[in-house]
mmCIF file of C-alpha atoms in Angstrom:
data_model
loop_
_atom_site.group_PDB
_atom_site.id
_atom_site.type_symbol
_atom_site.label_atom_id
_atom_site.label_comp_id
_atom_site.label_asym_id
_atom_site.label_seq_id
_atom_site.Cartn_x
_atom_site.Cartn_y
_atom_site.Cartn_z
ATOM 1 C CA MET A 1 -21.756 26.658 7.220
ATOM 2 C CA LEU A 2 -23.436 23.984 8.826
ATOM 3 C CA ALA A 3 -23.373 22.020 5.294
ATOM 4 C CA GLY A 4 -19.658 22.589 5.249
ATOM 5 C CA LEU A 5 -19.038 21.544 8.409
ATOM 6 C CA ALA A 6 -21.736 18.403 7.812
ATOM 7 C CA ARG A 7 -19.432 17.611 4.080
ATOM 8 C CA TRP A 8 -16.172 17.648 6.367
ATOM 9 C CA ILE A 9 -17.394 15.425 9.718
ATOM 10 C CA GLY A 10 -19.048 13.304 6.464
ATOM 11 C CA PHE A 11 -14.714 13.182 5.213
ATOM 12 C CA LEU A 12 -13.167 12.427 8.630
ATOM 13 C CA THR A 13 -15.644 9.899 9.344
ATOM 14 C CA MET A 14 -14.595 8.004 6.022
ATOM 15 C CA VAL A 15 -11.075 8.887 6.491
ATOM 16 C CA VAL A 16 -11.276 6.964 9.724
ATOM 17 C CA THR A 17 -13.551 4.023 8.531
ATOM 18 C CA VAL A 18 -11.640 3.561 5.589
ATOM 19 C CA GLY A 19 -7.893 3.555 7.635
ATOM 20 C CA GLY A 20 -9.639 1.299 10.506
ATOM 21 C CA GLY A 21 -10.264 -1.142 7.822
ATOM 22 C CA LEU A 22 -7.141 -1.498 6.202
ATOM 23 C CA LEU A 23 -5.464 -1.541 9.548
ATOM 24 C CA LEU A 24 -7.658 -4.098 10.619
ATOM 25 C CA ALA A 25 -6.967 -6.361 6.872
ATOM 26 C CA GLY A 26 -3.573 -5.515 7.049
ATOM 27 C CA GLY A 27 -3.205 -7.000 10.278
ATOM 28 C CA PHE A 28 -5.404 -9.771 9.637
ATOM 29 C CA PHE A 29 -2.970 -10.846 6.438
ATOM 30 C CA TRP A 30 0.241 -10.748 9.880
ATOM 31 C CA PHE A 31 -1.637 -12.717 12.017
ATOM 32 C CA ALA A 32 -2.428 -15.415 9.435
ATOM 33 C CA ALA A 33 1.447 -14.959 8.148
ATOM 34 C CA GLN A 34 2.206 -15.748 11.820
ATOM 35 C CA ILE A 35 0.421 -19.382 11.729
ATOM 36 C CA PRO A 36 3.090 -22.214 11.551
ATOM 37 C CA GLY A 37 2.379 -23.882 8.220
ATOM 38 C CA ASP A 38 5.077 -26.777 8.865
ATOM 39 C CA GLU A 39 6.041 -29.146 12.159
ATOM 40 C CA VAL A 40 8.881 -28.289 13.749
ATOM 41 C CA THR A 41 11.658 -30.167 15.904
ATOM 42 C CA LEU A 42 12.233 -28.977 19.490
ATOM 43 C CA GLY A 43 15.829 -28.885 19.961
ATOM 44 C CA ARG A 44 16.001 -27.406 23.530
ATOM 45 C CA LYS A 45 14.209 -28.862 26.869
ATOM 46 C CA ALA A 46 12.164 -26.701 29.057
ATOM 47 C CA ASP A 47 11.377 -27.133 32.834
ATOM 48 C CA GLY A 48 7.621 -27.808 31.910
ATOM 49 C CA ILE A 49 5.493 -28.685 29.109
ATOM 50 C CA VAL A 50 1.597 -27.395 28.839
ATOM 51 C CA ALA A 51 -0.831 -28.535 26.798
ATOM 52 C CA LEU A 52 -4.169 -26.634 25.729
ATOM 53 C CA THR A 53 -6.984 -29.388 24.812
ATOM 54 C CA GLY A 54 -9.126 -28.742 21.875
ATOM 55 C CA ALA A 55 -7.450 -30.633 18.996
ATOM 56 C CA ALA A 56 -7.424 -33.907 19.523
ATOM 57 C CA ALA A 57 -3.539 -33.570 18.339
ATOM 58 C CA ARG A 58 -2.145 -32.204 20.956
ATOM 59 C CA ILE A 59 -2.237 -34.476 24.129
ATOM 60 C CA PRO A 60 -0.379 -37.219 22.505
ATOM 61 C CA ASP A 61 2.155 -35.048 21.146
ATOM 62 C CA ALA A 62 2.597 -33.379 24.458
ATOM 63 C CA ILE A 63 2.972 -36.702 26.075
ATOM 64 C CA GLU A 64 5.461 -38.021 23.309
ATOM 65 C CA LEU A 65 7.393 -34.580 24.247
ATOM 66 C CA LEU A 66 7.628 -35.999 27.808
ATOM 67 C CA ALA A 67 8.405 -38.935 26.736
ATOM 68 C CA ALA A 68 11.294 -37.786 25.088
ATOM 69 C CA GLU A 69 12.647 -35.546 28.059
ATOM 70 C CA ARG A 70 11.720 -32.069 26.797
ATOM 71 C CA GLY A 71 10.161 -31.046 30.011
ATOM 72 C CA LYS A 72 10.270 -32.526 33.428
ATOM 73 C CA ARG A 73 6.440 -32.194 33.619
ATOM 74 C CA LEU A 74 3.370 -32.535 31.300
ATOM 75 C CA LEU A 75 0.423 -29.944 32.340
ATOM 76 C CA ILE A 76 -2.795 -30.684 30.370
ATOM 77 C CA THR A 77 -5.274 -27.699 30.992
ATOM 78 C CA GLY A 78 -8.469 -28.085 29.899
ATOM 79 C CA VAL A 79 -9.778 -31.010 30.565
ATOM 80 C CA HIS A 80 -13.419 -31.560 30.566
ATOM 81 C CA ARG A 81 -14.615 -32.544 33.993
ATOM 82 C CA ALA A 82 -15.739 -36.279 33.123
ATOM 83 C CA THR A 83 -12.682 -37.091 31.391
ATOM 84 C CA SER A 84 -10.460 -39.481 33.493
ATOM 85 C CA ALA A 85 -6.835 -40.073 33.382
ATOM 86 C CA LYS A 86 -7.383 -43.442 32.335
ATOM 87 C CA GLU A 87 -9.624 -42.113 29.110
ATOM 88 C CA ILE A 88 -6.529 -39.728 27.945
ATOM 89 C CA ALA A 89 -4.186 -42.692 28.974
ATOM 90 C CA ARG A 90 -5.825 -44.487 25.500
ATOM 91 C CA LEU A 91 -4.824 -42.301 23.799
ATOM 92 C CA THR A 92 -0.598 -43.299 24.358
ATOM 93 C CA PRO A 93 -1.030 -46.223 25.623
ATOM 94 C CA LEU A 94 2.989 -46.442 25.203
ATOM 95 C CA TYR A 95 3.419 -43.648 27.759
ATOM 96 C CA SER A 96 0.943 -43.971 30.271
ATOM 97 C CA GLN A 97 2.740 -45.014 32.796
ATOM 98 C CA TYR A 98 3.993 -41.326 32.410
ATOM 99 C CA PHE A 99 0.490 -40.098 34.413
ATOM 100 C CA THR A 100 1.081 -41.656 37.776
ATOM 101 C CA CYS A 101 4.624 -39.444 37.693
ATOM 102 C CA CYS A 102 4.866 -36.331 35.569
ATOM 103 C CA ILE A 103 1.498 -35.472 34.072
ATOM 104 C CA ASP A 104 -0.900 -32.872 36.121
ATOM 105 C CA LEU A 105 -4.552 -32.325 34.760
ATOM 106 C CA ASP A 106 -6.494 -29.382 35.002
ATOM 107 C CA ARG A 107 -10.458 -29.050 34.854
ATOM 108 C CA SER A 108 -11.400 -25.541 35.568
ATOM 109 C CA ALA A 109 -10.277 -23.527 32.770
ATOM 110 C CA LEU A 110 -12.484 -23.249 29.987
ATOM 111 C CA ASN A 111 -11.479 -21.110 27.285
ATOM 112 C CA THR A 112 -7.874 -19.410 26.736
ATOM 113 C CA PHE A 113 -7.449 -17.119 29.314
ATOM 114 C CA GLY A 114 -8.376 -19.992 31.913
ATOM 115 C CA ASN A 115 -5.747 -21.873 30.051
ATOM 116 C CA ALA A 116 -3.386 -19.174 31.260
ATOM 117 C CA LEU A 117 -4.689 -18.519 34.661
ATOM 118 C CA GLU A 118 -3.703 -22.254 35.422
ATOM 119 C CA THR A 119 -0.298 -22.717 33.612
ATOM 120 C CA LYS A 120 0.616 -19.526 35.707
ATOM 121 C CA ARG A 121 -0.552 -21.050 38.672
ATOM 122 C CA TRP A 122 0.780 -24.722 38.154
ATOM 123 C CA ALA A 123 4.543 -23.173 36.880
ATOM 124 C CA ARG A 124 4.771 -21.168 39.786
ATOM 125 C CA GLU A 125 3.912 -23.964 42.387
ATOM 126 C CA HIS A 126 6.796 -26.078 40.551
ATOM 127 C CA GLY A 127 9.215 -23.128 39.913
ATOM 128 C CA PHE A 128 9.573 -23.206 36.440
ATOM 129 C CA ASN A 129 11.198 -21.100 34.149
ATOM 130 C CA SER A 130 10.469 -22.402 31.028
ATOM 131 C CA LEU A 131 7.612 -23.949 29.453
ATOM 132 C CA VAL A 132 6.376 -25.506 25.987
ATOM 133 C CA VAL A 133 3.622 -24.764 24.948
ATOM 134 C CA VAL A 134 1.815 -27.339 23.132
ATOM 135 C CA THR A 135 -1.594 -26.049 20.944
ATOM 136 C CA SER A 136 -2.396 -26.383 17.156
ATOM 137 C CA ASN A 137 -1.029 -23.891 15.009
ATOM 138 C CA TRP A 138 -4.103 -21.354 14.686
ATOM 139 C CA HIS A 139 -4.433 -21.220 18.194
ATOM 140 C CA MET A 140 -1.001 -20.409 19.040
ATOM 141 C CA PRO A 141 -0.975 -16.537 18.534
ATOM 142 C CA ARG A 142 -3.230 -15.889 21.396
ATOM 143 C CA ALA A 143 -2.389 -18.425 23.344
ATOM 144 C CA MET A 144 1.490 -17.512 23.380
ATOM 145 C CA ALA A 145 0.225 -13.823 24.239
ATOM 146 C CA GLU A 146 -2.170 -15.129 27.126
ATOM 147 C CA ILE A 147 0.643 -17.299 28.570
ATOM 148 C CA ALA A 148 3.359 -14.696 28.595
ATOM 149 C CA HIS A 149 0.925 -12.192 30.249
ATOM 150 C CA GLN A 150 0.267 -14.353 32.947
ATOM 151 C CA LEU A 151 3.954 -15.057 32.971
ATOM 152 C CA PRO A 152 6.239 -12.531 31.429
ATOM 153 C CA ASP A 153 9.474 -14.059 33.507
ATOM 154 C CA VAL A 154 9.278 -17.467 32.091
ATOM 155 C CA THR A 155 10.544 -18.740 28.495
ATOM 156 C CA LEU A 156 8.220 -19.698 26.487
ATOM 157 C CA ILE A 157 8.897 -22.264 23.657
ATOM 158 C CA PRO A 158 5.635 -22.925 20.628
ATOM 159 C CA TYR A 159 5.094 -26.393 19.790
ATOM 160 C CA PRO A 160 2.552 -26.175 17.378
ATOM 161 C CA VAL A 161 0.188 -28.964 16.122
ATOM 162 C CA ILE A 162 -0.272 -28.288 12.651
ATOM 163 C CA SER A 163 -4.437 -28.608 12.273
ATOM 164 C CA GLU A 164 -5.373 -30.302 8.912
ATOM 165 C CA MET A 165 -8.196 -27.270 7.854
ATOM 166 C CA VAL A 166 -4.750 -24.931 7.602
ATOM 167 C CA LYS A 167 -2.639 -27.297 6.551
ATOM 168 C CA THR A 168 -4.444 -28.720 3.463
ATOM 169 C CA GLU A 169 -4.619 -25.378 1.582
ATOM 170 C CA PRO A 170 -4.309 -21.748 1.761
ATOM 171 C CA TRP A 171 -6.473 -19.825 3.647
ATOM 172 C CA TRP A 172 -7.657 -17.519 1.056
ATOM 173 C CA SER A 173 -8.129 -19.883 -1.348
ATOM 174 C CA ASN A 174 -11.404 -21.798 0.866
ATOM 175 C CA THR A 175 -13.929 -19.092 2.216
ATOM 176 C CA GLY A 176 -14.212 -21.904 5.362
ATOM 177 C CA THR A 177 -10.707 -21.104 6.044
ATOM 178 C CA ALA A 178 -10.583 -17.358 5.866
ATOM 179 C CA ARG A 179 -13.426 -16.856 7.865
ATOM 180 C CA PHE A 180 -12.321 -19.406 10.666
ATOM 181 C CA LEU A 181 -9.057 -17.359 10.965
ATOM 182 C CA GLY A 182 -10.956 -14.311 10.848
ATOM 183 C CA ALA A 183 -12.996 -15.144 13.726
ATOM 184 C CA GLU A 184 -9.340 -16.341 15.448
ATOM 185 C CA TYR A 185 -7.967 -12.685 14.504
ATOM 186 C CA LEU A 186 -10.982 -11.090 16.232
ATOM 187 C CA LYS A 187 -10.363 -13.132 19.626
ATOM 188 C CA TYR A 188 -6.907 -12.542 19.288
ATOM 189 C CA LEU A 189 -7.392 -8.873 19.190
ATOM 190 C CA PHE A 190 -10.071 -9.344 21.781
ATOM 191 C CA ALA A 191 -7.254 -10.967 23.854
ATOM 192 C CA LEU A 192 -4.748 -7.994 23.238
ATOM 193 C CA THR A 193 -6.960 -4.926 24.332
ATOM 194 C CA ARG A 194 -8.080 -6.727 27.283
ATOM 195 C CA MET A 195 -4.311 -7.486 28.316
ATOM 196 C CA ARG A 196 -3.619 -3.957 27.516
ATOM 197 C CA ILE A 197 -6.118 -2.485 30.026
ATOM 198 C CA ASP A 198 -5.273 -5.743 32.312
ATOM 199 C CA SER A 199 -1.820 -4.169 33.174
ATOM 200 C CA ASP A 200 -1.661 -5.676 36.137
ATOM 201 C CA GLY A 201 -2.658 -9.223 35.521
ATOM 202 C CA ALA A 202 -0.034 -10.941 35.683
ATOM 203 C CA LEU A 203 0.821 -9.480 39.441
#
């Protein structure tokens, strides 16, 4: 009897393990399919624009959106504490004047969760009801989830900056890219789990 029970437990363990693995793998394929592969043309305006630091191209793209009047103000969140506004302005010298009127820098956020909290504070402070979110394409699903959790009543418009690593070749043809996206997928799952537990985080 004990042997039969052990076999039954072993069978259930195998089913759960295989089923969990298939769900995890299926979720990863879904996640990878959500990552934009092409640049987008923003055809609508928002109250504000938020750029999450990380890749160099994110900030210039966000400032160009501001100059094109796709938002009234721009928040650059996650700026290193030693980085000055003048240093960032050098990235887009044609638009340096916007730093004196319409660009806010956040130096407190250390990760995507922190970016979302600072975005919430900034959006509430300015009474914004819609935001353009600028970040790398591979980072967009997690960024949108984190910000949407903090600002469920605000319309979010994604503006993905295409990463060369993800753009140049399909992820399944490069081990390094697949490993990178796999790590981002796990971070995304962790964020979703934390947000489900912290259901009051948006209050």
